[in-house]
Coordinates of C-alpha atoms (C1' of nucleotides) in Angstrom, one line a residue:
Chain A
M13 CA 0.1 -0.1 0.0
T14 CA 1.1 3.5 -0.7
F15 CA 1.5 6.4 1.5
D16 CA -1.6 8.2 -0.4
E17 CA -3.3 5.2 0.0
V18 CA -3.2 4.9 3.4
L19 CA -3.9 8.6 3.9
A20 CA -7.5 7.9 1.8
D21 CA -8.1 5.1 4.6
L22 CA -7.3 7.1 7.2
Q23 CA -9.6 10.0 6.0
A24 CA -12.4 7.2 5.5
Q25 CA -12.1 6.2 9.1
A26 CA -11.8 9.6 10.5
K27 CA -15.4 10.8 9.5
T28 CA -16.9 7.5 11.4
T29 CA -15.5 7.0 14.3
K30 CA -15.4 8.9 17.6
H31 CA -12.7 9.8 19.3
A32 CA -12.6 9.9 23.5
E33 CA -8.9 10.1 23.8
T34 CA -7.5 11.7 20.4
G35 CA -4.2 11.3 20.7
L36 CA -4.0 7.7 21.8
W37 CA -6.9 7.1 19.0
V38 CA -4.5 8.6 16.3
A39 CA -1.8 6.4 17.6
A40 CA -3.8 3.7 17.6
Q41 CA -5.2 4.2 14.2
L42 CA -1.0 4.6 12.9
R43 CA -0.1 1.2 14.7
S44 CA -2.7 -0.7 13.3
R45 CA -1.7 0.3 9.9
I46 CA 2.2 0.1 10.4
E47 CA 1.7 -3.3 12.1
A48 CA -0.5 -4.6 9.4
G49 CA 2.1 -3.9 7.0
K50 CA 0.2 -0.9 5.0
L51 CA 2.8 1.2 5.9
K52 CA 6.4 0.0 5.0
P53 CA 9.2 0.3 7.3
G54 CA 11.2 3.5 6.2
S55 CA 7.9 5.6 5.2
K56 CA 8.1 8.9 5.6
L57 CA 4.9 10.3 8.0
A58 CA 4.7 13.4 6.9
E59 CA 2.8 16.0 9.3
E60 CA 0.5 17.8 7.5
A61 CA -1.1 15.1 5.0
L62 CA -1.8 13.0 8.1
C63 CA -3.4 16.0 10.0
E64 CA -5.8 16.7 7.1
A65 CA -6.3 13.0 6.5
L66 CA -7.4 12.3 10.2
G67 CA -8.8 15.4 10.9
V68 CA -6.6 16.2 13.8
S69 CA -4.6 19.4 14.2
R70 CA -0.9 19.2 13.9
N71 CA -0.5 19.1 17.8
T72 CA -2.3 16.0 18.6
L73 CA -0.7 14.1 15.9
R74 CA 2.6 14.8 17.2
E75 CA 1.4 13.5 20.8
A76 CA 0.8 10.4 18.8
F77 CA 4.2 10.3 17.3
T78 CA 5.8 10.4 20.6
A79 CA 3.9 7.6 22.0
L80 CA 4.7 5.6 18.9
H81 CA 8.3 6.6 19.2
A82 CA 8.4 5.4 23.1
E83 CA 7.2 1.8 21.5
H84 CA 9.9 2.1 19.2
I85 CA 7.6 2.0 16.4
V86 CA 8.5 5.2 14.4
T87 CA 11.8 6.4 14.4
R88 CA 12.5 10.1 14.9
I89 CA 15.1 12.2 13.0
P90 CA 15.4 15.6 14.3
N91 CA 14.0 18.3 11.7
R92 CA 13.5 15.4 9.5
G93 CA 10.5 14.1 10.6
V94 CA 9.3 10.4 11.9
F95 CA 9.4 7.3 10.0
V96 CA 8.3 4.1 10.1
A97 CA 10.8 2.1 12.3
H98 CA 13.2 0.1 10.4
P99 CA 14.9 -2.6 12.6
T100 CA 18.6 -3.0 12.2
A101 CA 20.6 -6.4 13.2
D102 CA 21.3 -4.7 16.6
D103 CA 17.7 -4.4 17.0
V104 CA 17.0 -7.7 16.5
R105 CA 19.7 -8.9 19.1
E106 CA 18.0 -6.7 21.6
I107 CA 15.0 -8.1 20.7
Y108 CA 16.1 -11.5 21.3
R109 CA 17.8 -10.5 24.5
V110 CA 15.0 -9.3 25.9
R111 CA 13.1 -12.6 24.8
R112 CA 15.5 -14.7 26.4
F113 CA 15.1 -13.5 29.7
L114 CA 11.6 -12.9 29.6
E115 CA 10.3 -16.4 28.3
P116 CA 12.2 -18.8 29.6
A117 CA 11.8 -17.0 33.0
A118 CA 7.6 -17.1 32.6
V119 CA 7.8 -20.6 32.1
L120 CA 10.1 -21.4 35.0
W121 CA 8.7 -19.1 37.5
A122 CA 5.0 -18.6 36.6
G123 CA 2.9 -19.5 39.6
D124 CA -1.0 -20.5 38.4
T125 CA -0.7 -22.0 34.8
S126 CA -4.0 -22.3 32.5
M127 CA -2.8 -25.0 30.1
E128 CA -6.0 -24.7 27.9
R129 CA -5.2 -21.4 26.6
L130 CA -1.9 -22.5 25.2
S131 CA -3.3 -25.5 24.1
G132 CA -5.9 -23.5 22.2
I133 CA -3.3 -21.5 20.8
I134 CA -1.6 -24.8 19.5
K135 CA -4.7 -26.3 18.0
A136 CA -5.4 -23.0 16.0
A137 CA -1.6 -23.0 14.8
R138 CA -2.0 -26.5 13.6
A139 CA -5.1 -26.0 11.8
A140 CA -3.5 -22.9 10.1
A141 CA -0.4 -25.0 9.1
A142 CA -2.8 -27.5 7.4
E143 CA -4.2 -25.4 5.3
G144 CA -0.8 -23.1 4.5
D145 CA -2.0 -20.0 6.4
I146 CA 0.8 -18.2 6.5
S147 CA -0.5 -15.5 8.7
G148 CA -2.5 -17.3 10.6
M149 CA 0.5 -19.3 11.8
A150 CA 2.2 -16.3 12.3
S151 CA -0.4 -14.6 14.5
A152 CA -0.6 -18.2 16.3
N153 CA 3.1 -18.0 17.1
Q154 CA 2.8 -14.5 18.5
D155 CA -0.2 -15.2 20.6
F156 CA 1.8 -18.1 21.9
H157 CA 4.6 -16.3 22.9
R158 CA 2.5 -13.6 24.6
A159 CA 0.5 -16.3 26.6
I160 CA 3.5 -17.8 27.9
V161 CA 4.7 -14.3 29.1
D162 CA 1.3 -13.6 30.5
R163 CA 1.5 -16.5 32.9
A164 CA 3.8 -14.4 35.0
G165 CA 0.7 -12.0 35.6
S166 CA 2.6 -8.9 35.6
E167 CA 0.7 -5.9 33.3
R168 CA 4.4 -4.6 32.6
L169 CA 5.7 -7.6 31.7
N170 CA 3.2 -8.2 28.9
S171 CA 3.5 -4.7 28.2
L172 CA 7.1 -5.2 27.6
M173 CA 6.7 -8.1 25.4
D174 CA 3.8 -6.5 23.4
Q175 CA 6.3 -4.1 22.2
V176 CA 9.0 -6.7 21.7
L177 CA 6.5 -8.9 19.4
A178 CA 5.4 -5.3 17.6
E179 CA 8.7 -4.9 16.9
M180 CA 9.1 -8.5 15.6
R181 CA 6.5 -7.9 13.3
L182 CA 8.4 -4.7 11.9
V183 CA 11.1 -7.1 11.4
F184 CA 9.4 -9.3 9.4
H185 CA 7.7 -6.5 7.4
S186 CA 11.3 -5.1 6.4
M187 CA 12.4 -8.3 4.8
A188 CA 11.4 -10.4 2.2
A189 CA 9.3 -12.9 4.2
N190 CA 9.9 -16.7 3.7
P191 CA 7.1 -17.8 3.4
A192 CA 7.8 -21.0 5.3
F193 CA 9.3 -19.3 8.0
H194 CA 6.8 -19.9 10.8
E195 CA 6.1 -23.6 9.7
P196 CA 8.6 -25.4 12.1
Y197 CA 8.0 -23.5 14.9
V198 CA 4.2 -24.9 14.9
E199 CA 5.5 -28.4 16.3
D200 CA 8.2 -26.5 18.8
N201 CA 5.7 -24.7 20.2
A202 CA 3.4 -28.3 20.8
K203 CA 6.4 -29.5 22.0
I204 CA 6.8 -26.8 24.7
V205 CA 3.1 -27.5 25.9
E206 CA 3.9 -31.2 26.1
L207 CA 6.5 -30.6 28.6
L208 CA 4.9 -28.0 30.7
E209 CA 1.9 -30.1 31.0
A210 CA 4.6 -33.2 32.0
G211 CA 5.5 -30.4 34.5
N212 CA 8.9 -30.7 33.5
L213 CA 9.5 -26.7 33.3
A214 CA 13.6 -26.8 33.2
A215 CA 13.0 -28.7 30.2
A216 CA 10.3 -26.5 28.6
A217 CA 12.6 -23.4 29.3
D218 CA 16.1 -25.1 28.1
F219 CA 14.1 -25.8 24.8
L220 CA 12.3 -22.2 24.2
A221 CA 15.9 -20.7 25.0
A222 CA 17.5 -23.0 22.2
Y223 CA 14.6 -22.3 20.1
L224 CA 14.8 -18.7 20.6
D225 CA 18.9 -18.9 19.8
R226 CA 17.8 -20.7 16.4
A227 CA 15.4 -18.3 15.6
E228 CA 17.4 -14.9 16.2
A229 CA 20.3 -16.5 14.2
Q230 CA 17.7 -17.2 11.4
L231 CA 16.3 -13.6 11.3
L232 CA 20.1 -12.3 11.7
A233 CA 21.1 -14.0 8.5
A234 CA 18.2 -12.4 7.1
V235 CA 18.2 -9.1 8.1
E236 CA 22.1 -8.5 7.4
R237 CA 21.5 -9.4 3.6
Chain B
M3 CA 8.2 20.7 51.2
T4 CA 5.0 22.3 50.3
F5 CA 3.8 22.8 46.9
D6 CA 4.3 26.6 46.8
E7 CA 8.0 26.2 47.9
V8 CA 8.7 24.1 45.2
L9 CA 7.2 26.2 43.0
A10 CA 9.1 29.1 43.9
D11 CA 12.6 26.5 43.4
L12 CA 11.5 25.6 39.9
Q13 CA 11.3 29.5 39.0
A14 CA 14.6 29.7 40.5
Q15 CA 15.8 27.4 38.4
A16 CA 13.8 28.5 35.0
K17 CA 15.9 31.6 35.0
T18 CA 19.4 30.3 35.4
T19 CA 19.0 27.2 32.8
K20 CA 18.7 26.8 29.3
H21 CA 16.3 24.1 27.9
A22 CA 17.3 22.5 24.7
E23 CA 14.6 20.4 24.7
T24 CA 12.0 22.0 26.7
G25 CA 9.8 19.6 27.4
L26 CA 12.3 17.0 28.4
W27 CA 13.9 19.4 30.9
V28 CA 10.8 19.8 32.5
A29 CA 10.0 16.5 32.7
A30 CA 13.3 16.2 34.2
Q31 CA 12.7 19.1 37.1
L32 CA 9.9 17.8 38.0
R33 CA 10.9 14.4 38.1
S34 CA 14.0 14.7 40.2
R35 CA 11.8 17.1 42.7
I36 CA 9.2 13.9 42.8
E37 CA 12.1 11.4 43.6
A38 CA 13.9 13.8 46.1
G39 CA 10.6 13.7 48.0
K40 CA 10.0 17.1 47.8
L41 CA 6.9 16.5 46.1
K42 CA 5.1 14.2 48.1
P43 CA 2.7 11.2 47.0
G44 CA -0.8 12.5 46.2
S45 CA 0.1 15.8 45.6
K46 CA -1.7 17.6 42.5
L47 CA 0.5 19.4 39.7
A48 CA -1.8 22.3 39.3
E49 CA -1.0 23.5 35.5
E50 CA -1.1 27.1 35.3
A51 CA 1.2 27.4 38.8
L52 CA 3.9 25.4 37.2
C53 CA 3.6 26.9 34.1
E54 CA 4.0 30.1 35.6
A55 CA 6.8 29.2 37.6
L56 CA 8.8 27.3 34.7
G57 CA 7.9 29.9 32.4
V58 CA 6.8 27.5 29.7
S59 CA 3.2 27.4 27.9
R60 CA 0.6 24.6 29.2
N61 CA 1.3 22.8 26.1
T62 CA 4.7 22.1 26.8
L63 CA 4.1 21.2 30.5
R64 CA 1.5 18.5 29.4
E65 CA 4.3 16.9 27.3
A66 CA 6.3 16.5 30.5
F67 CA 3.2 15.1 32.1
T68 CA 2.8 12.1 29.2
A69 CA 6.2 11.6 29.6
L70 CA 5.9 11.2 34.1
H71 CA 2.9 9.6 32.9
A72 CA 4.4 7.0 31.0
E73 CA 6.9 6.0 34.0
H74 CA 3.9 5.3 36.3
I75 CA 5.4 8.3 38.4
V76 CA 2.1 10.6 38.4
T77 CA -1.5 9.6 37.9
R78 CA -4.0 11.2 35.5
I79 CA -7.4 11.4 36.2
P80 CA -9.1 12.8 33.3
N81 CA -10.7 16.5 33.6
R82 CA -9.0 16.2 37.4
G83 CA -5.4 16.6 36.5
V84 CA -2.0 15.1 37.5
F85 CA -0.9 13.8 40.8
V86 CA 2.2 12.6 42.0
A87 CA 1.5 8.7 42.0
H88 CA 0.8 6.9 45.4
P89 CA 1.6 3.4 44.8
T90 CA -0.9 1.0 46.7
A91 CA -0.2 -2.6 47.7
D92 CA -1.1 -3.9 44.4
D93 CA 1.4 -1.5 42.9
V94 CA 3.9 -3.1 45.2
R95 CA 3.0 -6.3 44.4
E96 CA 3.2 -5.7 40.3
I97 CA 6.9 -4.1 41.2
Y98 CA 8.0 -7.2 43.2
R99 CA 6.5 -9.3 40.3
V100 CA 8.7 -7.7 37.8
R101 CA 12.0 -7.8 40.2
R102 CA 11.3 -11.5 40.5
F103 CA 11.4 -12.0 37.1
L104 CA 14.5 -9.7 36.3
E105 CA 17.0 -10.0 38.9
P106 CA 17.3 -13.8 39.1
A107 CA 17.1 -14.3 35.5
A108 CA 19.6 -11.5 35.3
V109 CA 21.8 -13.4 37.8
L110 CA 21.5 -16.7 36.1
W111 CA 21.7 -16.0 32.3
A112 CA 24.1 -12.8 32.4
G113 CA 26.8 -13.4 29.8
D114 CA 29.7 -11.4 30.7
T115 CA 30.2 -10.6 34.4
S116 CA 31.8 -7.3 35.5
M117 CA 32.6 -8.0 39.1
E118 CA 34.2 -5.4 40.1
R119 CA 31.6 -2.4 39.6
L120 CA 29.3 -5.0 42.0
S121 CA 31.9 -5.1 44.7
G122 CA 32.8 -1.6 44.5
I123 CA 28.8 -1.1 45.2
I124 CA 29.2 -3.3 48.3
K125 CA 31.9 -1.4 49.8
A126 CA 30.1 1.8 49.1
A127 CA 27.0 0.3 50.8
R128 CA 28.8 -1.0 54.2
A129 CA 30.9 2.7 54.6
A130 CA 27.2 4.4 54.3
A131 CA 26.1 1.6 56.6
A132 CA 28.9 2.2 58.7
E133 CA 28.1 5.7 59.6
G134 CA 24.6 5.5 59.6
D135 CA 23.9 7.1 56.3
I136 CA 20.3 6.2 55.4
S137 CA 20.0 7.8 52.1
G138 CA 23.9 6.5 51.2
M139 CA 22.4 2.9 52.2
A140 CA 19.4 3.4 49.9
S141 CA 21.0 4.6 46.8
A142 CA 23.8 2.0 47.2
N143 CA 21.0 -0.6 47.4
Q144 CA 19.5 1.0 44.3
D145 CA 22.7 0.7 42.7
F146 CA 23.0 -2.6 43.5
H147 CA 19.9 -3.9 42.0
R148 CA 20.1 -1.5 38.9
A149 CA 23.5 -3.0 38.4
I150 CA 22.4 -6.7 38.9
V151 CA 20.0 -6.2 36.0
D152 CA 22.4 -4.5 33.9
R153 CA 24.3 -7.6 33.5
A154 CA 21.7 -8.7 31.0
G155 CA 23.2 -5.9 28.8
S156 CA 19.4 -4.9 27.2
E157 CA 18.6 -1.4 26.9
R158 CA 15.1 -2.5 27.3
L159 CA 15.3 -4.3 30.4
N160 CA 17.8 -1.6 31.8
S161 CA 14.6 0.9 31.0
L162 CA 11.9 -1.5 32.8
M163 CA 14.2 -1.8 35.7
D164 CA 14.8 1.8 36.6
Q165 CA 10.9 2.5 36.1
V166 CA 10.5 -0.1 38.7
L167 CA 13.2 1.5 41.0
A168 CA 11.8 4.9 40.6
E169 CA 8.2 3.5 41.4
M170 CA 10.4 2.0 44.6
R171 CA 11.8 5.5 45.7
L172 CA 8.0 6.7 45.8
V173 CA 6.7 4.0 47.8
F174 CA 9.4 4.8 50.1
H175 CA 8.1 8.3 50.4
S176 CA 4.6 7.6 50.6
M177 CA 5.3 5.7 53.7
A178 CA 6.8 6.5 57.0
A179 CA 10.0 5.6 56.1
N180 CA 11.6 3.2 58.7
P181 CA 15.3 4.3 58.7
A182 CA 16.7 0.5 59.7
F183 CA 14.8 -0.9 56.8
H184 CA 17.9 -0.9 54.2
E185 CA 20.5 -1.9 57.0
P186 CA 20.1 -5.7 56.8
Y187 CA 20.3 -5.7 53.0
V188 CA 24.1 -4.5 53.0
E189 CA 25.0 -7.6 54.0
D190 CA 22.8 -9.6 51.6
N191 CA 23.6 -8.1 48.8
A192 CA 27.2 -8.7 50.1
K193 CA 26.4 -12.3 50.0
I194 CA 25.0 -12.6 46.6
V195 CA 28.4 -10.9 45.3
E196 CA 30.2 -13.7 47.3
L197 CA 28.1 -16.3 45.5
L198 CA 28.5 -15.0 42.4
E199 CA 32.4 -14.4 42.6
A200 CA 32.2 -18.6 43.2
G201 CA 30.4 -19.1 40.5
N202 CA 27.4 -20.6 42.3
L203 CA 24.6 -18.8 40.1
A204 CA 22.0 -20.7 41.0
A205 CA 22.4 -20.7 44.7
A206 CA 22.8 -16.8 44.3
A207 CA 20.1 -16.7 42.2
D208 CA 17.7 -18.4 44.6
F209 CA 19.0 -16.6 47.9
L210 CA 18.0 -13.1 46.2
A211 CA 14.6 -14.4 45.1
A212 CA 14.2 -15.4 49.1
Y213 CA 15.4 -11.8 49.7
L214 CA 13.0 -10.1 47.3
D215 CA 10.2 -12.1 48.9
R216 CA 11.0 -11.2 52.1
A217 CA 11.5 -7.2 51.5
E218 CA 7.7 -7.6 49.3
A219 CA 6.1 -8.9 52.4
Q220 CA 7.7 -6.2 54.5
L221 CA 6.8 -3.3 52.1
L222 CA 3.3 -4.8 51.8
A223 CA 2.8 -4.5 55.8
A224 CA 4.2 -1.2 55.8
V225 CA 1.9 0.0 53.0
E226 CA -1.2 -1.9 54.1
R227 CA -1.3 0.2 57.1
Chain C
dA3 C1' 33.2 19.2 -17.1
dA4 C1' 32.9 18.8 -11.9
dA5 C1' 32.7 20.5 -7.4
dC6 C1' 31.9 23.6 -4.0
dC7 C1' 28.5 27.5 -2.3
dG8 C1' 24.7 30.4 -1.3
dA9 C1' 19.7 31.8 -1.4
dC10 C1' 15.0 30.2 -1.5
dG11 C1' 11.4 26.5 -0.2
dA12 C1' 9.2 23.4 2.6
dT13 C1' 9.1 20.8 6.8
dT14 C1' 9.6 20.4 11.4
dG15 C1' 10.2 21.9 16.3
dT16 C1' 8.3 25.1 19.7
dT17 C1' 5.0 28.3 21.7
dC18 C1' 1.0 30.7 22.4
dA19 C1' -3.8 32.1 23.0
dA20 C1' -8.5 30.8 22.5
dC21 C1' -12.8 27.6 22.7
dA22 C1' -15.2 23.6 24.3
dA23 C1' -16.0 19.9 27.9
dT24 C1' -15.9 18.4 32.2
dC25 C1' -15.3 18.6 37.7
dT26 C1' -15.9 21.6 42.2
dC27 C1' -18.0 24.0 45.4
dG28 C1' -21.6 26.6 47.2
dC29 C1' -26.3 28.2 46.8
dG30 C1' -31.0 27.5 47.3
dA31 C1' -35.4 24.3 47.6
dC32 C1' -37.7 20.6 49.3
Chain D
dG19 C1' -30.4 17.2 56.0
dT20 C1' -30.5 16.0 51.3
dC21 C1' -30.8 16.7 46.5
dG22 C1' -30.3 19.7 42.6
dC23 C1' -28.6 23.6 40.1
dG24 C1' -25.8 27.2 38.5
dA25 C1' -21.1 29.9 38.3
dG26 C1' -16.3 29.5 38.8
dA27 C1' -12.2 27.2 37.8
dT28 C1' -9.6 23.4 35.6
dT29 C1' -8.4 20.4 31.8
dG30 C1' -9.1 18.8 27.1
dT31 C1' -8.4 20.2 22.6
dT32 C1' -7.2 22.8 18.4
dG33 C1' -5.6 26.3 15.3
dA34 C1' -2.3 29.5 14.0
dA35 C1' 2.4 31.8 14.4
dC36 C1' 7.5 32.1 14.5
dA37 C1' 12.0 30.2 14.6
dA38 C1' 15.3 26.5 13.3
dT39 C1' 17.0 23.1 10.0
dC40 C1' 17.0 20.6 5.8
dG41 C1' 17.0 19.8 0.9
dT42 C1' 17.4 21.5 -3.8
dC43 C1' 18.5 24.5 -7.2
dG44 C1' 21.1 27.7 -9.6
dG45 C1' 25.8 30.1 -10.3
dT46 C1' 30.1 30.2 -9.9
dT47 C1' 35.0 28.7 -9.4
dT48 C1' 38.8 25.5 -11.1

DNA sequence: AAACCGACGATTGTTCAACAATCTCGCGAC
DNA sequence: GTCGCGAGATTGTTGAACAATCGTCGGTTT
C-alpha cells in the first residue's frame, strides 16, 4: 500500500469514528496500519498530510508520534520527520536479548498455569499450518509467546512483551518474508506445551531458550543481507 | 516541602538554565523533585501554577506530564489533573512481580560478568552503613539491583528496571520511612556477590529470590497500614 | 565538466492564546 | 439534612504563528 492510499483510508476512518482520547486514537490508527504492513518500514510520515487525513491538529498528531516513538515503532530524525522504524541487526539482537530473559523465566517461575489457553493456541496453529495459512501461523505464534509471558501475571512484563512482538512484526515486514519461516515453530511450540503439561519446567525452558537462539540466528541472517 | 515552595524553587531554576529540549527538561525537573521527596505522593500538580513557575506554556508542561505518566511517576485523572503517584499494595505486588523475574534471570543468565562494579557498590554500601548514612545505603541498594539487571546488557530491561526502581522510591516516600529498613540488605547484597564470585549462580539466584520475597512482605505490611 | 557554495522553499520544532468540555463548590429549595 | 442546579475554575483540544533546520536548485570557480 502506498502512503497516499493509507491517507485515503485514514480519512474514511476519521469521518465515521468518534475519538474519546484523540491522541491515543490517532496513535492506535497509525499503529494498526504499520503493524498490518500497510505502512512499510522506512516510510516517511508527513505531518501535514496526516493531519488533514485524520482531521486532527498537528499538535495532536505529534502527541501520537511521541507515543509511537516510545514504543520503538517509529524513528524520529530531528528536523527531518518521523519514519516507520526499520529494525537493524542490533535491534534484532536486543529483541532476542529481552525474549531470552522473559520467556524462559516465565516458563520456570510462573505461578498459576492455565494450560487450556496454550493448547488452544497450538490447535489454531496446527489448523493454520494444515491449510498453509501463513498469517494464521504467524499470529498463532505471536499469541503463543504472548501467552507464555502472560503466565507471569505482570502488566508491565506483558506490555514489554507486546512492544517486543510489535517490533518483531516490523522485522518481518522489513525483510522479504520467507513464507515457510513459521512452519517449523508450530511443532516446537507444541513440544513446549507438552513439556509444561508433564511438569518438566526446566526442560521446557531449555528447549525454549535453544529455540529462541535458533530463531535469532535465522532472522539475523535474513536481516544482514 | 510544600507545593508552593517547590514552585518558587522551580522558578529559580527556570531563569538560570537553558532548555534545549524544553519538554524533556521540564519532565526532568519535576522527576527529580518528585524522587527527592520534595513533591509528596498524592500532591496535585496544577497546570497553571507550574506553567508560570517554569516559564513554559501549558502545552509544553503537558508534554512533560505524558512522559512522567508513561513512567508511572504521576497519575492522570481525566478532567481532574495529574497527581504524584501514590503506590498501592497492588503496585508493590506488581513491582516485585517484575523484580522476581528480572533479577534472578539476570543473575542466572547474564553473559559477561563485570564483578568490580558490584563489589564497588558493596563497598560503598558498607561505608554508608558504618556511618549510619540512611540515604547512602538506600542509593547503594538501588545501584546494586540496577547493576544486577544491567548484566543482561539489554537497554529495554534496564529502562524497565529503572522505572520499577523509581516507583520503589515513591513507595518509600509514601510511607513513614523506617530508618533501619535498608540496613540488613547491605550484607544480603554482599552475600549475593560472594556467591556470584564463587560461580554458584543457582544459589545466588535462589538467595536473591528469597530476599525479594522478604522485602515485598515487609513493604506490603508497611503500605497496608 | 565537475565540484563547491549560497539563497530559496519546504518541513519540522516550539510556543501561544482561544474555545469547548468537564468537574468542584456553594447556594437555595424541598 | 439531602438533593439539584448554576457559577467558577481547571483541564482537553485545537489552530495559528514564529523560529530553526534541511534539501534543492542555480550560479560560480577551478
